[in-house]
CSV table of C-alpha atoms and ligand atoms in Angstrom, one decimal:
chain,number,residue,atom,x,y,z
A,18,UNK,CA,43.1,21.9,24.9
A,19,UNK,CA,41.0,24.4,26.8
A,20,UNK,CA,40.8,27.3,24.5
A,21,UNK,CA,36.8,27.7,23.4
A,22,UNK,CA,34.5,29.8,21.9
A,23,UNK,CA,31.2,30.3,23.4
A,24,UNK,CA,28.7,31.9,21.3
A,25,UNK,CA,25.7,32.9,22.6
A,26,UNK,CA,22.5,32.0,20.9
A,27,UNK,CA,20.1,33.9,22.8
A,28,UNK,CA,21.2,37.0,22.5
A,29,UNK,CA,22.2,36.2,19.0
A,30,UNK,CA,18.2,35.8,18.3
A,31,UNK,CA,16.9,38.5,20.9
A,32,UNK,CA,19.3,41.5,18.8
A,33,UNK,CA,18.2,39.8,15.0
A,34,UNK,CA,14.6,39.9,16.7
A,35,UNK,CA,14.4,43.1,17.8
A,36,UNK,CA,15.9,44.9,14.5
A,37,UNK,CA,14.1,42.6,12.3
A,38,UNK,CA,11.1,44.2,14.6
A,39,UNK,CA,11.8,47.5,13.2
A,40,UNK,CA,13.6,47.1,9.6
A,41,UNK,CA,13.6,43.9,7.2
A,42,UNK,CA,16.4,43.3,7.3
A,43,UNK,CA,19.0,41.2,4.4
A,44,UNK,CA,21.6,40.0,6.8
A,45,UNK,CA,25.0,39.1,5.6
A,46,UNK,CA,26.0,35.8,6.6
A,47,UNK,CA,29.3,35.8,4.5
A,48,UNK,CA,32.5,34.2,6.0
A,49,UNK,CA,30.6,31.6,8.1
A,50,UNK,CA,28.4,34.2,9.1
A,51,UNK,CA,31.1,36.5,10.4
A,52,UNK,CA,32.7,33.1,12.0
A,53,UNK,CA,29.6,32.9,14.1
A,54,UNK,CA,28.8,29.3,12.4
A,55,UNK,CA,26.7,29.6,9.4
A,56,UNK,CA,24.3,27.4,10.4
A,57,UNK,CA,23.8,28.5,13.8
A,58,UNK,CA,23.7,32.2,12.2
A,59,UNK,CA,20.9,30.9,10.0
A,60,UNK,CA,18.7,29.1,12.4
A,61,UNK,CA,18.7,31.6,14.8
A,62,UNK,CA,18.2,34.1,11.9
A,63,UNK,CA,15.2,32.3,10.7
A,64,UNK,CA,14.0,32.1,13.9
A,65,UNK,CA,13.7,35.5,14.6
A,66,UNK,CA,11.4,36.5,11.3
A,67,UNK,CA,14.5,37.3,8.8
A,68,UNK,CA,13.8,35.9,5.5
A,69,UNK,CA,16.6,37.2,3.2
A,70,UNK,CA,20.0,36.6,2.8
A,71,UNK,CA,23.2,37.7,1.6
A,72,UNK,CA,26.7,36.1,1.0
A,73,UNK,CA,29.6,36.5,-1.2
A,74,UNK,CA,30.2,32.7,-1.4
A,75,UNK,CA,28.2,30.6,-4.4
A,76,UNK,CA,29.2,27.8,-2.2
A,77,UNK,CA,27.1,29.4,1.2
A,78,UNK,CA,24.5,30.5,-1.0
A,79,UNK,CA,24.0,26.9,-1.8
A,80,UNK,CA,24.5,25.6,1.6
A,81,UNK,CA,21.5,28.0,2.5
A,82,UNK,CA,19.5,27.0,-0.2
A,83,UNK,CA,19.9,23.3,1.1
A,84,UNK,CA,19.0,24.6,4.6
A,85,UNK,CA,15.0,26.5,3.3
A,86,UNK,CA,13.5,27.2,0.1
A,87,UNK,CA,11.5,29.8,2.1
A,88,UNK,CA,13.8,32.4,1.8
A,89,UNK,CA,15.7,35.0,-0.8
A,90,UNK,CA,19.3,34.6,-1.0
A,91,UNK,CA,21.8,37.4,-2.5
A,92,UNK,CA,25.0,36.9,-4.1
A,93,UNK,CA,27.0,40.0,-3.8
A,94,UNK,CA,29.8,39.1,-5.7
A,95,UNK,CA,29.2,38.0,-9.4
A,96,UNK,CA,29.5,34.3,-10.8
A,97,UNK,CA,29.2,32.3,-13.9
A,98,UNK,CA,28.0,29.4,-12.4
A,99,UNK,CA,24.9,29.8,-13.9
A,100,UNK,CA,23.2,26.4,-13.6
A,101,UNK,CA,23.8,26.3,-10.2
A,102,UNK,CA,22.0,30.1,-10.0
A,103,UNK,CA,19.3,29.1,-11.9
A,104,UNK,CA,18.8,25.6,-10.0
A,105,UNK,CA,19.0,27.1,-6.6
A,106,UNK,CA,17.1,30.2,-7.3
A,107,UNK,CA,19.9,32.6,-6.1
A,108,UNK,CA,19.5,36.2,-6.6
A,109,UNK,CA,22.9,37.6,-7.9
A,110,UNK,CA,24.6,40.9,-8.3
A,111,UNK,CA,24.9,42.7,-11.6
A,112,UNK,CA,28.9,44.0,-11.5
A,113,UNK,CA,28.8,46.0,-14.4
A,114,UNK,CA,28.1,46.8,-18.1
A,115,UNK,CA,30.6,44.8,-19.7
A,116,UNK,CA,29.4,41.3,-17.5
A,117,UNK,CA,25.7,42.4,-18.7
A,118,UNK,CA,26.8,42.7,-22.3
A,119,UNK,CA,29.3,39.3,-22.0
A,120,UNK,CA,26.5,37.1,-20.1
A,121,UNK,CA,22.9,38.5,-21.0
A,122,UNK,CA,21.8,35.8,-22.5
A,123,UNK,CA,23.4,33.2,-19.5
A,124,UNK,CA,21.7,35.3,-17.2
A,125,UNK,CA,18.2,34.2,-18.1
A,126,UNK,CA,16.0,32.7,-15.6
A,127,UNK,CA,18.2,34.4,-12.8
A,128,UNK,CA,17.5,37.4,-10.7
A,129,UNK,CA,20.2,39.9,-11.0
A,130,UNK,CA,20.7,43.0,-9.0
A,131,UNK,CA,21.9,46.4,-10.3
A,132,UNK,CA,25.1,47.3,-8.6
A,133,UNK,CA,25.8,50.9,-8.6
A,134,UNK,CA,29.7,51.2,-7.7
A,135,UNK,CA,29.9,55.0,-5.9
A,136,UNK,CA,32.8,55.6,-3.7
A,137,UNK,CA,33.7,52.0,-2.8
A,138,UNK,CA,35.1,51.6,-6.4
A,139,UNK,CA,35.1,47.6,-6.3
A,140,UNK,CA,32.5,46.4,-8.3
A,141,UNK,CA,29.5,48.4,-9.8
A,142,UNK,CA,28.1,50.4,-12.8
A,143,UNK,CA,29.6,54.1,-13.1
A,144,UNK,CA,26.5,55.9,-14.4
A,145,UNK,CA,23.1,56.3,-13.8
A,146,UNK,CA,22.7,56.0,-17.5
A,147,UNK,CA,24.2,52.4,-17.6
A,148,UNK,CA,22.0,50.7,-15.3
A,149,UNK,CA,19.0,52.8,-17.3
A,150,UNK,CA,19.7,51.1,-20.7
A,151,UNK,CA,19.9,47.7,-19.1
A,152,UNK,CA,16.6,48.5,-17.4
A,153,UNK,CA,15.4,49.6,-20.9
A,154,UNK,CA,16.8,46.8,-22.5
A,155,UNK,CA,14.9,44.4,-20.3
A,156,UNK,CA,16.8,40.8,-21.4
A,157,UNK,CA,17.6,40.1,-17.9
A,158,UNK,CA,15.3,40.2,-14.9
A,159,UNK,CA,16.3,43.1,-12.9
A,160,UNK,CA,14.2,42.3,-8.9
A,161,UNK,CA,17.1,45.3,-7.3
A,162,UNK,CA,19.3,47.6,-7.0
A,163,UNK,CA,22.4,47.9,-4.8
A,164,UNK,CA,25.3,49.9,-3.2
A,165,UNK,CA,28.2,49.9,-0.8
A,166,UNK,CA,28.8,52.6,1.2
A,167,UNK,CA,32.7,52.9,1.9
A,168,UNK,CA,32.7,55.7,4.5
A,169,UNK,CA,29.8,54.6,6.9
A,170,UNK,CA,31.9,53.2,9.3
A,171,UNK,CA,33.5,56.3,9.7
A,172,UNK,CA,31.3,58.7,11.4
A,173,UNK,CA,33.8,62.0,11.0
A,174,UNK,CA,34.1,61.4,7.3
A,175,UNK,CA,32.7,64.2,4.9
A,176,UNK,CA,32.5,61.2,2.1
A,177,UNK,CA,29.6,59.4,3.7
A,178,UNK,CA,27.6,62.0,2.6
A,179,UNK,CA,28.9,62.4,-0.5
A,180,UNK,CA,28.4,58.7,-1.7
A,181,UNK,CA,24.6,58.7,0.1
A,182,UNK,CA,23.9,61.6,-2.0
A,183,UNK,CA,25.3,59.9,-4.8
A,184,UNK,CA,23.3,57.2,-4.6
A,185,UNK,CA,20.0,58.5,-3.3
A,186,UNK,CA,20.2,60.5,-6.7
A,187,UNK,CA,20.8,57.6,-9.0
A,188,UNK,CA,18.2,56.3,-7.4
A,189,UNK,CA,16.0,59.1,-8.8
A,190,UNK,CA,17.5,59.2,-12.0
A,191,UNK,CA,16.5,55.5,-12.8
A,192,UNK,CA,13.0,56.3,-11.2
A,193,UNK,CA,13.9,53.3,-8.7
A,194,UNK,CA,10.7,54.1,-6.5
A,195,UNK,CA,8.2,53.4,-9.5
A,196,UNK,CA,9.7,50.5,-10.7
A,197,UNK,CA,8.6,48.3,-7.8
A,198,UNK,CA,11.8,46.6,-7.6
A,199,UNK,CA,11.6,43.4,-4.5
A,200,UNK,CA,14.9,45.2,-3.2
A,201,UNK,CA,16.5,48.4,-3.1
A,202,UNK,CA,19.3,47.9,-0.3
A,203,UNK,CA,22.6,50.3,0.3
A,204,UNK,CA,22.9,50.4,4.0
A,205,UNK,CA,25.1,48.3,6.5
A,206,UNK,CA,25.0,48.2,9.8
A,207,UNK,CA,26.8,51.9,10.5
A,208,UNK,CA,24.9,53.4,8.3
A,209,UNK,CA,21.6,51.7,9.2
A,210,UNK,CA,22.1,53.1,12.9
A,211,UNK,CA,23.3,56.6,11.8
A,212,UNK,CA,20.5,57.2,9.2
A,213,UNK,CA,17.4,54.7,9.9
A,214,UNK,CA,16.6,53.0,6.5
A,215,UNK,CA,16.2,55.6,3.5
A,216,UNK,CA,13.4,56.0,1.8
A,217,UNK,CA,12.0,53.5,-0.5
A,218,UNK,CA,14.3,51.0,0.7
A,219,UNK,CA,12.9,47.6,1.2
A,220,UNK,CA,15.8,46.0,3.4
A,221,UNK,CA,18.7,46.9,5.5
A,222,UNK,CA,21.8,45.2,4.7
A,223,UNK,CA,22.8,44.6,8.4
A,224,UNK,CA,26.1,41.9,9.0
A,225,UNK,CA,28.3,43.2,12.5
A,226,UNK,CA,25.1,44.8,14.5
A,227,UNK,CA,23.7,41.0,14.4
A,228,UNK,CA,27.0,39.4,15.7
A,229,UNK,CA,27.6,41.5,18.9
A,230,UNK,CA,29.4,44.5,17.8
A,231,UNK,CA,29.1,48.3,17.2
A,232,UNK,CA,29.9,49.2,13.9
A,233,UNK,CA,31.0,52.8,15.1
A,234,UNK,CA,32.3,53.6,18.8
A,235,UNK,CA,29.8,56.7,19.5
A,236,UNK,CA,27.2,53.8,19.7
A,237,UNK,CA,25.8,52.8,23.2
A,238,UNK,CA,26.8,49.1,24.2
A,239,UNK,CA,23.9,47.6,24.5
A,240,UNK,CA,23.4,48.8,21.1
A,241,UNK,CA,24.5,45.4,20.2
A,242,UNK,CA,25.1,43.2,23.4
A,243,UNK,CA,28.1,40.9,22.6
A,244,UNK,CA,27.5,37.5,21.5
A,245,UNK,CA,31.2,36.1,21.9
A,246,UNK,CA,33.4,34.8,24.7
A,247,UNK,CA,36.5,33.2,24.3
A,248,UNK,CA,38.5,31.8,26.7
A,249,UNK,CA,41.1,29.5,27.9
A,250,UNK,CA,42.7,28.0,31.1
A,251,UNK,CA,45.7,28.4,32.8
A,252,UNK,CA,47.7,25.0,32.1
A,253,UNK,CA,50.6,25.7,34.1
A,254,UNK,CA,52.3,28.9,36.5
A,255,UNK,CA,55.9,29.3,36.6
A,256,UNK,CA,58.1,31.6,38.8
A,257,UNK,CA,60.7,34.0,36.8
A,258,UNK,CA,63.9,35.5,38.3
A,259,UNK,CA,64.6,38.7,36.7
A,260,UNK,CA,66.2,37.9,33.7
A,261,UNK,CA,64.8,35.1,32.9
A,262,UNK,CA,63.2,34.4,29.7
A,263,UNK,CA,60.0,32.5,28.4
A,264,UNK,CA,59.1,31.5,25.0
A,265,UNK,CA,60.9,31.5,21.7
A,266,UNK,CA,64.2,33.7,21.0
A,267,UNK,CA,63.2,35.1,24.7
A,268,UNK,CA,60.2,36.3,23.6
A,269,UNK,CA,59.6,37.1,27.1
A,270,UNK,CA,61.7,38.3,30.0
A,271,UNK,CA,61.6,38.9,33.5
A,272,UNK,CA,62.4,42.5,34.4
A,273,UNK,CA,61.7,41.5,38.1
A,274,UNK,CA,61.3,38.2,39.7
A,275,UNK,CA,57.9,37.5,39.0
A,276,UNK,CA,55.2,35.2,38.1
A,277,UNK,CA,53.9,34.2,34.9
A,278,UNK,CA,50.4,31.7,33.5
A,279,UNK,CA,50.7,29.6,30.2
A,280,UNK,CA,48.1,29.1,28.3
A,281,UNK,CA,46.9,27.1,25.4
A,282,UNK,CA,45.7,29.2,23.4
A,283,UNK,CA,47.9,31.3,20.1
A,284,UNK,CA,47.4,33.1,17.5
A,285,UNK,CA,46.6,29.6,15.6
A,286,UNK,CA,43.7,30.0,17.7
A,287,UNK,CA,43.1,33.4,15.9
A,288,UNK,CA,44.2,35.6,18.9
A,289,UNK,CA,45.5,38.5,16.8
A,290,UNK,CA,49.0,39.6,17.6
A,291,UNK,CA,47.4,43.1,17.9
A,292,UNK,CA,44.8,41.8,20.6
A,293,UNK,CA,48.0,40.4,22.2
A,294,UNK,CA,48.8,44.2,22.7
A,295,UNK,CA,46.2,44.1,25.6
A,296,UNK,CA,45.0,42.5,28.5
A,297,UNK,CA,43.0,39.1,29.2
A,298,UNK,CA,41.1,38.9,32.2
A,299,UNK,CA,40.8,36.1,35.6
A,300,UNK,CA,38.5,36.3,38.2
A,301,UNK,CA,37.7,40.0,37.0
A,302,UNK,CA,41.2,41.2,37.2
A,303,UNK,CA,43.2,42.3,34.4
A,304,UNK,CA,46.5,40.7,33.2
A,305,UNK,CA,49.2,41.5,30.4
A,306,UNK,CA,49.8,39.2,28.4
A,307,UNK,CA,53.9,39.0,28.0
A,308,UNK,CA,54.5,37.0,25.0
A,309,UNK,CA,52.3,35.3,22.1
A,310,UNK,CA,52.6,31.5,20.6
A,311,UNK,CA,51.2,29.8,17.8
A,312,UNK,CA,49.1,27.2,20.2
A,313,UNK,CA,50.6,29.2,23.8
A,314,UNK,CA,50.2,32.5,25.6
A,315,UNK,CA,52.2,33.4,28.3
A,316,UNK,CA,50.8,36.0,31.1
A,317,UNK,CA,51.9,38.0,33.8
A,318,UNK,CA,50.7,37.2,37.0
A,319,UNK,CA,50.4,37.4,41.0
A,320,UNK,CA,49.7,35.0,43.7
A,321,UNK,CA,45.8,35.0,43.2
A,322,UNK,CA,46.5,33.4,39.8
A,323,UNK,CA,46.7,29.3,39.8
A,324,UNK,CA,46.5,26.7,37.1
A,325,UNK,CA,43.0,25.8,36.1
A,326,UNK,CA,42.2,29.4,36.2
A,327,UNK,CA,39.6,30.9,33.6
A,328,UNK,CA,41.4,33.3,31.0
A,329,UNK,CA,39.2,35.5,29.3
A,330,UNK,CA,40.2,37.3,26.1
A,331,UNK,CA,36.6,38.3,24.5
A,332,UNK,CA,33.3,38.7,27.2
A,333,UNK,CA,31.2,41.2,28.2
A,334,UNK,CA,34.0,43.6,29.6
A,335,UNK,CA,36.9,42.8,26.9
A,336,UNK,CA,34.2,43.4,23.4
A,337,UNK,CA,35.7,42.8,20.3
A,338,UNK,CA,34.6,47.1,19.6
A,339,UNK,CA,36.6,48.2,22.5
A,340,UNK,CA,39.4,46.3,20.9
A,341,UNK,CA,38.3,47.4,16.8
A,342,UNK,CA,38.6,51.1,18.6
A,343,UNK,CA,42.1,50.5,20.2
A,344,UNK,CA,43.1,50.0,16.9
A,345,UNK,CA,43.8,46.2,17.0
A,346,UNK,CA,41.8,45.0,13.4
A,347,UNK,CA,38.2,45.8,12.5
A,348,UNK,CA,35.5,43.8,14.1
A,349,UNK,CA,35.2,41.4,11.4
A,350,UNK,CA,38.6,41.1,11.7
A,351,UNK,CA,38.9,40.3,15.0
A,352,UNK,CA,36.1,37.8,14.2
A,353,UNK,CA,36.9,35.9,11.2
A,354,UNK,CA,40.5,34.9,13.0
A,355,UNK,CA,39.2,33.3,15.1
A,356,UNK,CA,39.7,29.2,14.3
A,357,UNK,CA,36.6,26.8,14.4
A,358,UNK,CA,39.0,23.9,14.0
A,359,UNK,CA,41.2,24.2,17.0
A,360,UNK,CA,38.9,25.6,19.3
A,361,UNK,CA,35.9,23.9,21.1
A,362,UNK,CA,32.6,25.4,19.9
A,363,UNK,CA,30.0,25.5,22.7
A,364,UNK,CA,26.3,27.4,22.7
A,365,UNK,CA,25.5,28.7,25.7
A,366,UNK,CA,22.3,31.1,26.3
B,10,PLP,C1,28.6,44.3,0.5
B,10,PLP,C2,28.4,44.3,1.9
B,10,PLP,N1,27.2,44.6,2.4
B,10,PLP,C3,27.0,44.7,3.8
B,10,PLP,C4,28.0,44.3,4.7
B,10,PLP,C5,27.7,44.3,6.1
B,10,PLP,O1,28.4,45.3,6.8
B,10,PLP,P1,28.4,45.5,8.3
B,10,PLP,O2,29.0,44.2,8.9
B,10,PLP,O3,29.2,46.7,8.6
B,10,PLP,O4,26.9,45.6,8.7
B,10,PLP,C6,29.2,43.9,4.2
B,10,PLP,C7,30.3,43.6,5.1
B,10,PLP,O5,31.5,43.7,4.9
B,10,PLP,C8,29.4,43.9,2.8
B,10,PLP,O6,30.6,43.6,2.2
């Protein structure tokens, strides 16, 4: 097996450095940290000044615990596990009246966060007025208050402004600036980069600007230099007459004589069948790929091609963005396919 995934550390630290430089940031390491590795994610993290957290998983909330007790961790999605809340001092959201009402008295000695649920309509309070009473109520201890934005990403949508606006007036309808909450955070990566962080926000709530990617096209590459490359060898070349097929059920077959590369390397690997839509690349040339396995990929050749070769499907010139904007699968996507069990894992950097 040649297939790997190289992740690169350095620049991994050098782009969390340089926005943590500007904005505290509350990075989202859910998902293994975007499939990144959530313990490389974290190191590196912590390395470059970023002391808070944020996950959707009780059990990687944990796992960081284990890892510092030097920094604040975030659940964003609700739990009832509240011993192991309480005994790992992790932060969790507030989802709504009802789970206030249901668990206010579980919820003691844990620090919740007021979710408002705006546009995104997956989890929040509806009203302003809600969040106030718990607020007034003051059985739990509230230490934020948080949104989603659903339209961020999209940088030609008139909603964006509409859920902002929405929020930004909650926000002054519970008085959020005077209650000197330890986090007020709405903004992901897109929105971070169109906006800067809003006023009297504490934290930016950055995940796919720290893992290499643009969250919006408009955005200058180097905006967020790419921290993946994965890659594969050619295991074999094998000449076609026309009419000849390759693969499963012909899954591939020659219009011409020609020449085609195997590889070892499928979508069990996580290449998407969308990403199979598009080129790879060998010795800076571009190839089509012509037919996609679970553990094999099959390419389309010429004479400069020869087994051993270097196959590139993710570096500097094939960015999982170019690919998100061609329409293959978001970058996360793209990123959380990719399998940490069948391919080898090296850091380079
Ligand atoms: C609740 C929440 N906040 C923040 C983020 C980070 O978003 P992005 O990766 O676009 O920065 C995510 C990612 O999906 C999320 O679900």
């Amino acid at each position: 097996m040649t297939a790997r995934l190289q992740i690169n550390k350095k620049r991994l630290y050098e782009q969390a450095a340089r926005i943590q430089n500007n904005v505290n940031i509350l990075a989202v390491v859910k998902n293994n940290a975007y499939n990144i590795g959530l313990d490389l994610a974290f190191d590196t993290f912590f390395q470059a000044g970023i002391r808070a957290f944020a996950t959707t998983s009780l059990i990687e909330a944990v796992k960081l615990r284990k890892k510092s007790d030097k920094i604040y961790i975030f659940l964003m999605n609700p739990s009832t596990e509240f011993e192991t809340l309480r005994n790992n001092n992790i932060a969790m959201t507030l989802p709504s009246l009802t789970f206030y009402e249901t668990y206010k008295n579980d919820l003691k000695g844990i620090e919740v966060h007021l979710e408002y649920k705006n546009l995104l309509r997956r989890s929040g309070f509806d009203y302003a007025a809600e969040m106030q009473k718990v607020l007034e109520e003051n059985a739990v201890t509230v230490s934020g208050v948080w949104t989603h934005f659903a339209y961020a990403d999209e940088i030609n949508s008139p909603e964006y402004e509409v859920e902002k606006q929405n929020w930004l007036t909650m926000l002054d309808t519970i008085h959020a600036s005077e209650r000197n909450f330890r986090f007020i955070h709405a903004q992901n990566s897109a929105s971070y980069m169109r906006d800067g962080i809003f006023p009297s926000h504490t934290h930016a709530r950055l995940g796919i600007l720290l893992y290499g990617s643009r969250p919006y096209h408009e955005l200058a590459p180097d905006t967020a230099p790419s921290v993946i490359t994965l890659c594969t060898n050619v295991i074999q070349t094998l000449e076609l007459k026309q009419g000849e097929s390759s693969g499963y059920s012909s899954a591939f077959i020659a219009e011409n004589d020609c020449k085609i590369a195997i590889c070892d390397i499928g979508y069990g690997d996580g290449v998407l069948r969308t990403r199979a839509k598009y080129d790879v690349m060998i010795h800076g040339k571009r190839y089509p790929i012509g037919a996609l396995m679970m553990s094999h990929m099959l390419i389309t050749v010429d004479q400069d091609v020869t087994t051993g070769d270097t196959v590139y499907l993710y570096n500097d010139s094939l960015r999982v963005d170019d690919y998100t904007h061609l329409g293959v699968g978001a970058n996360s996507e793209q990123m959380s396919a990719l399998n940490h069990y069948s391919l080898r894992l090296e850091i380079t950097g």
